[in-house]
């Protein structure tokens, strides 16, 4: 199978192409002789698992990385991009998962940032604002050019990123997993805009690992696995077998740990309970509003929601890292003081934060130090004010073995791979035998095997009787692991559903701030 | 009227405030791009000593001696800040430590003192001094005369520069880019803005202005050399940038306020107020602490934040 | 258009072992070479001057003693800097803290009666610690409760502290001022402390001030505390990542105040040592001129804020200072010593980059972003460690 399923006779069809692109990082070949073409007027999916090299390929196409071997072609001519600015010149833009927006500036200011047409000129604010408003209207995106970025939702920011590209005359737009931060409905809206762009002759490259999105939106698909093109297809002409695509992507049938929900939880008292809990952000805006939740021993409660809707505040309030402004949190029936992380930990609460390196782990310290990050106060780890190195090392080795971490007690945490670092973090937290475990985005950014082992660690902990509150933006993961699903939007719990038989569309409505009545389902 | 206490204070406020305006404006531009240069004091001292040396040894008309002296001070400031920019922008060194290094290197007990001893500058008073103009013959007009119409060239230049900087920051795209570099260099870089180039350019402009500010001491305030002639003004300039919320207009007002406070001691003593001199001498420093405390704690914090990437080196994650 | 040199950085996973210890000597050597060029440019013979510097600081009779005298305050201010800079708390106020420590210690020394040397020294040391600690508590509390950058406040307090000393000696008839003789009333000076409270010196051929020994003891103590105690563990965690510290239940605000006050107290001991070891009375001009605090930062930075290393680098920098004072004159202007110290600090700061990145000049590195891990995910990438520093 060739990389381009579509005819390649006419070079003018291609907006951007890769020929034999190879790129290696220490220890791993991210791209290995990759061929790829994006054509005018099409939405082209770049499908692959995390770590398959699709983002690396796109960073090469947009001048962020330089290939070790192979070429990038634009309109049939070989180009050597030195920086993203060169790619812009050629009309190629990428919307990254992390947006390139200056949050203290307005939409209009961000749109013109770095745009050479206006360089050195007086900045005519009003004119730019009008132009931006016109472009937004054309692609049916609702954006106020005068709005400050920090006040926009993630979906709106994504629209600004796309607008920025269109304003500069993008011919090729590359989007890196754009739907991962959107509700299903917002994603629908995005698809409408992308189709309209393709209809106007632009070419859209859509990076994804979700098969349903690819079949719903795209014209062609190129699949990457382990840095190589493992297959491609024209979705307009060929009948596509989703299973076939999945096998191209994974190389085997996917078998993730799934919770068997047969074990009855009974009517046990909740291990963690929140009643009408509110909290604010550092700058005073409301982060959580009267949140009421409970988790029973052995249960996994999934908190679903688009990121930035109060999940961080929720986790921090429970862990005592943020003061609550109202409401009560009880652990094992006893009230927890507000804003006291030590008290929470002492009372059997473990917390795996979203920010692993920096919050959950001290990256510049050794694995051994990180294994006793909280336990260093325990009597048995030392004598009086002194710590015993021998005992710390013994405990560390035990943990590394039990959780199959590849790394030594003496290595620095920042030298570990993402998966191993997360395992160290989980090992420490779970080894404290917590009554309640709060985990935030536990598998984000990990490769498949690491993801798999993190999932089974969590399921094991729940089977052992821990009450787990799992925050995740990955709805599929929540559907796989959770017993019940609480949906959070703008700091409010929109509803709590049984995970069995939960309908993603229904969850989507809640994620966008709808209520259970809107979905036509009664609360459990 | 023109010798009333208030006018006298305002006039000397302008005299002592002007170097703060110049040095502060330079630091403001550098910090808007995310570079904090704690070596302002050192660049001022180096500007002061080289300008004075040149004006003492140059054989030629006074106006030319002064003009060239100011230019040399600016060049010296640029040279020092280029070294600093190389260390903190290209080599990504810690800005606090590097700034202090610059301070020890060029400061009161460093190169400026060495240059002064090589040039044997201590002692004699200068041959040239920046003279105040009598603009439109209005220098004797009540209040505005001494304040507005009879200042020296650097005062007028500093006013022009403040207006220029405000226009640059808010009304040009380059100014917009500078702010983006200081707020979010990663995004700025992704949008094709050369972060390092902006940081170099504005650190070096800052150095030039600090050098000229130093020259103001030995060419305008008192044309003579003593070690440590700036006496911590560089630090006050840095503090001013914070208390002015990184805004040129507010910087101007703040600088004159500090100028007035600095001169309060001499003025009141000349009028026979008998208080220990240390109390007046400490006022600018106490006021600086108070101002920075108010700005960083209270209402100011929410509305005008520091450039988000201030003091942080930027490394592109790239190949 | 400004053209920048093509310099690229490859992130290091593990810096080579020799790199850490090799950096300080390289920096010192480079600083001496640049300093030599400056000497040469101003028409002097750098080789000759350096030879004489070695003689007056090390090889002449009594030279080593003089060097240790110069190194004594630097060990202590170096330790003061090392404690806070390690934690990325920028206490630049050791100068002020030293002076206030000296005020307190001299007050104690004046007030003492014949209580015996051990008691009077203990009292003076504690007084110095209290003075320095209190002066450091001001910026610490402002930082914790009002979010004020300690860089600026500690600095401003450096300018205020000498004014207090001047006030006490020159503008009032305070407790510290000597009013016993006619001459002292006309030319103000500080009151001498009790003779029985003068600090002892040790050693036969080489005189070792007591303050220097105190510095060594403190350096060892601090090393043990940081390495092997629970409190030191808190310091190391918070130094690496304050957020992780808070997460681990460390009361970071309290820790920050403690560390600042501890640092100020150590600087205060330097002040007490100035009184007890050397001047025996409050000398505002000498203390203001000396800038022991800033020099202490250079001392600490040279050995990457390692307490034991501070002892060695204090001797080195002390030798430099001593040579500057001994050779002062038209041949070797004092300013050159500051130039050398500044250069050393600047070069050390600049060389930090080599520990974290491999610097490649001119040619593009073949691969980049070396922090990428085998088996790690390339799409997400490992998290960057948080950037440090910053005033606001």
PDB file of N, CA, C and O in Angstrom, chain B residues 199-220:
ATOM      1  N   UNK B 199      14.742  40.192  23.123  1.00  0.00           N
ATOM      2  CA  UNK B 199      15.310  40.339  24.471  1.00  0.00           C
ATOM      3  C   UNK B 199      16.667  41.035  24.420  1.00  0.00           C
ATOM      4  O   UNK B 199      16.948  41.924  25.210  1.00  0.00           O
ATOM      5  N   UNK B 200      17.493  40.649  23.455  1.00  0.00           N
ATOM      6  CA  UNK B 200      18.780  41.335  23.291  1.00  0.00           C
ATOM      7  C   UNK B 200      18.559  42.824  23.064  1.00  0.00           C
ATOM      8  O   UNK B 200      19.122  43.661  23.747  1.00  0.00           O
ATOM      9  N   UNK B 201      17.734  43.131  22.071  1.00  0.00           N
ATOM     10  CA  UNK B 201      17.575  44.521  21.657  1.00  0.00           C
ATOM     11  C   UNK B 201      17.143  45.393  22.827  1.00  0.00           C
ATOM     12  O   UNK B 201      17.700  46.464  23.063  1.00  0.00           O
ATOM     13  N   UNK B 202      16.168  44.916  23.592  1.00  0.00           N
ATOM     14  CA  UNK B 202      15.633  45.785  24.632  1.00  0.00           C
ATOM     15  C   UNK B 202      16.511  45.816  25.871  1.00  0.00           C
ATOM     16  O   UNK B 202      16.534  46.810  26.593  1.00  0.00           O
ATOM     17  N   UNK B 203      17.253  44.736  26.114  1.00  0.00           N
ATOM     18  CA  UNK B 203      18.220  44.782  27.212  1.00  0.00           C
ATOM     19  C   UNK B 203      19.310  45.802  26.883  1.00  0.00           C
ATOM     20  O   UNK B 203      19.754  46.567  27.740  1.00  0.00           O
ATOM     21  N   UNK B 204      19.709  45.815  25.618  1.00  0.00           N
ATOM     22  CA  UNK B 204      20.783  46.730  25.212  1.00  0.00           C
ATOM     23  C   UNK B 204      20.296  48.181  25.211  1.00  0.00           C
ATOM     24  O   UNK B 204      21.007  49.089  25.651  1.00  0.00           O
ATOM     25  N   UNK B 205      19.073  48.412  24.752  1.00  0.00           N
ATOM     26  CA  UNK B 205      18.507  49.762  24.846  1.00  0.00           C
ATOM     27  C   UNK B 205      18.458  50.185  26.312  1.00  0.00           C
ATOM     28  O   UNK B 205      18.793  51.314  26.676  1.00  0.00           O
ATOM     29  N   UNK B 206      18.054  49.247  27.168  1.00  0.00           N
ATOM     30  CA  UNK B 206      18.014  49.531  28.597  1.00  0.00           C
ATOM     31  C   UNK B 206      19.392  49.924  29.116  1.00  0.00           C
ATOM     32  O   UNK B 206      19.517  50.848  29.917  1.00  0.00           O
ATOM     33  N   UNK B 207      20.409  49.228  28.626  1.00  0.00           N
ATOM     34  CA  UNK B 207      21.769  49.547  29.044  1.00  0.00           C
ATOM     35  C   UNK B 207      22.180  50.942  28.616  1.00  0.00           C
ATOM     36  O   UNK B 207      22.777  51.703  29.385  1.00  0.00           O
ATOM     37  N   UNK B 208      21.828  51.315  27.388  1.00  0.00           N
ATOM     38  CA  UNK B 208      22.159  52.654  26.889  1.00  0.00           C
ATOM     39  C   UNK B 208      21.532  53.721  27.776  1.00  0.00           C
ATOM     40  O   UNK B 208      22.186  54.687  28.183  1.00  0.00           O
ATOM     41  N   UNK B 209      20.258  53.515  28.103  1.00  0.00           N
ATOM     42  CA  UNK B 209      19.566  54.511  28.922  1.00  0.00           C
ATOM     43  C   UNK B 209      20.164  54.576  30.330  1.00  0.00           C
ATOM     44  O   UNK B 209      20.283  55.660  30.904  1.00  0.00           O
ATOM     45  N   UNK B 210      20.558  53.420  30.874  1.00  0.00           N
ATOM     46  CA  UNK B 210      21.175  53.423  32.194  1.00  0.00           C
ATOM     47  C   UNK B 210      22.503  54.169  32.150  1.00  0.00           C
ATOM     48  O   UNK B 210      22.825  54.937  33.065  1.00  0.00           O
ATOM     49  N   UNK B 211      23.276  53.963  31.082  1.00  0.00           N
ATOM     50  CA  UNK B 211      24.545  54.682  30.939  1.00  0.00           C
ATOM     51  C   UNK B 211      24.332  56.188  30.914  1.00  0.00           C
ATOM     52  O   UNK B 211      25.029  56.946  31.600  1.00  0.00           O
ATOM     53  N   UNK B 212      23.339  56.635  30.143  1.00  0.00           N
ATOM     54  CA  UNK B 212      23.044  58.071  30.067  1.00  0.00           C
ATOM     55  C   UNK B 212      22.580  58.579  31.427  1.00  0.00           C
ATOM     56  O   UNK B 212      22.959  59.677  31.866  1.00  0.00           O
ATOM     57  N   UNK B 213      21.772  57.777  32.112  1.00  0.00           N
ATOM     58  CA  UNK B 213      21.308  58.179  33.439  1.00  0.00           C
ATOM     59  C   UNK B 213      22.498  58.401  34.360  1.00  0.00           C
ATOM     60  O   UNK B 213      22.524  59.348  35.156  1.00  0.00           O
ATOM     61  N   UNK B 214      23.510  57.525  34.235  1.00  0.00           N
ATOM     62  CA  UNK B 214      24.701  57.699  35.055  1.00  0.00           C
ATOM     63  C   UNK B 214      25.423  58.992  34.694  1.00  0.00           C
ATOM     64  O   UNK B 214      25.845  59.750  35.579  1.00  0.00           O
ATOM     65  N   UNK B 215      25.533  59.247  33.383  1.00  0.00           N
ATOM     66  CA  UNK B 215      26.214  60.460  32.932  1.00  0.00           C
ATOM     67  C   UNK B 215      25.547  61.705  33.495  1.00  0.00           C
ATOM     68  O   UNK B 215      26.199  62.728  33.737  1.00  0.00           O
ATOM     69  N   UNK B 216      24.249  61.618  33.710  1.00  0.00           N
ATOM     70  CA  UNK B 216      23.513  62.761  34.240  1.00  0.00           C
ATOM     71  C   UNK B 216      24.081  63.206  35.595  1.00  0.00           C
ATOM     72  O   UNK B 216      24.104  64.386  35.915  1.00  0.00           O
ATOM     73  N   UNK B 217      24.557  62.240  36.380  1.00  0.00           N
ATOM     74  CA  UNK B 217      25.100  62.591  37.692  1.00  0.00           C
ATOM     75  C   UNK B 217      26.354  63.424  37.559  1.00  0.00           C
ATOM     76  O   UNK B 217      26.539  64.427  38.231  1.00  0.00           O
ATOM     77  N   UNK B 218      27.261  62.992  36.679  1.00  0.00           N
ATOM     78  CA  UNK B 218      28.551  63.673  36.611  1.00  0.00           C
ATOM     79  C   UNK B 218      28.567  64.830  35.612  1.00  0.00           C
ATOM     80  O   UNK B 218      29.513  65.594  35.578  1.00  0.00           O
ATOM     81  N   UNK B 219      27.512  64.952  34.801  1.00  0.00           N
ATOM     82  CA  UNK B 219      27.471  66.061  33.842  1.00  0.00           C
ATOM     83  C   UNK B 219      26.456  67.114  34.229  1.00  0.00           C
ATOM     84  O   UNK B 219      26.567  68.270  33.838  1.00  0.00           O
ATOM     85  N   UNK B 220      25.414  66.735  34.977  1.00  0.00           N
ATOM     86  CA  UNK B 220      24.359  67.695  35.265  1.00  0.00           C
ATOM     87  C   UNK B 220      24.206  67.982  36.759  1.00  0.00           C
ATOM     88  O   UNK B 220      24.172  69.133  37.170  1.00  0.00           O
TER      89      UNK B 220
END
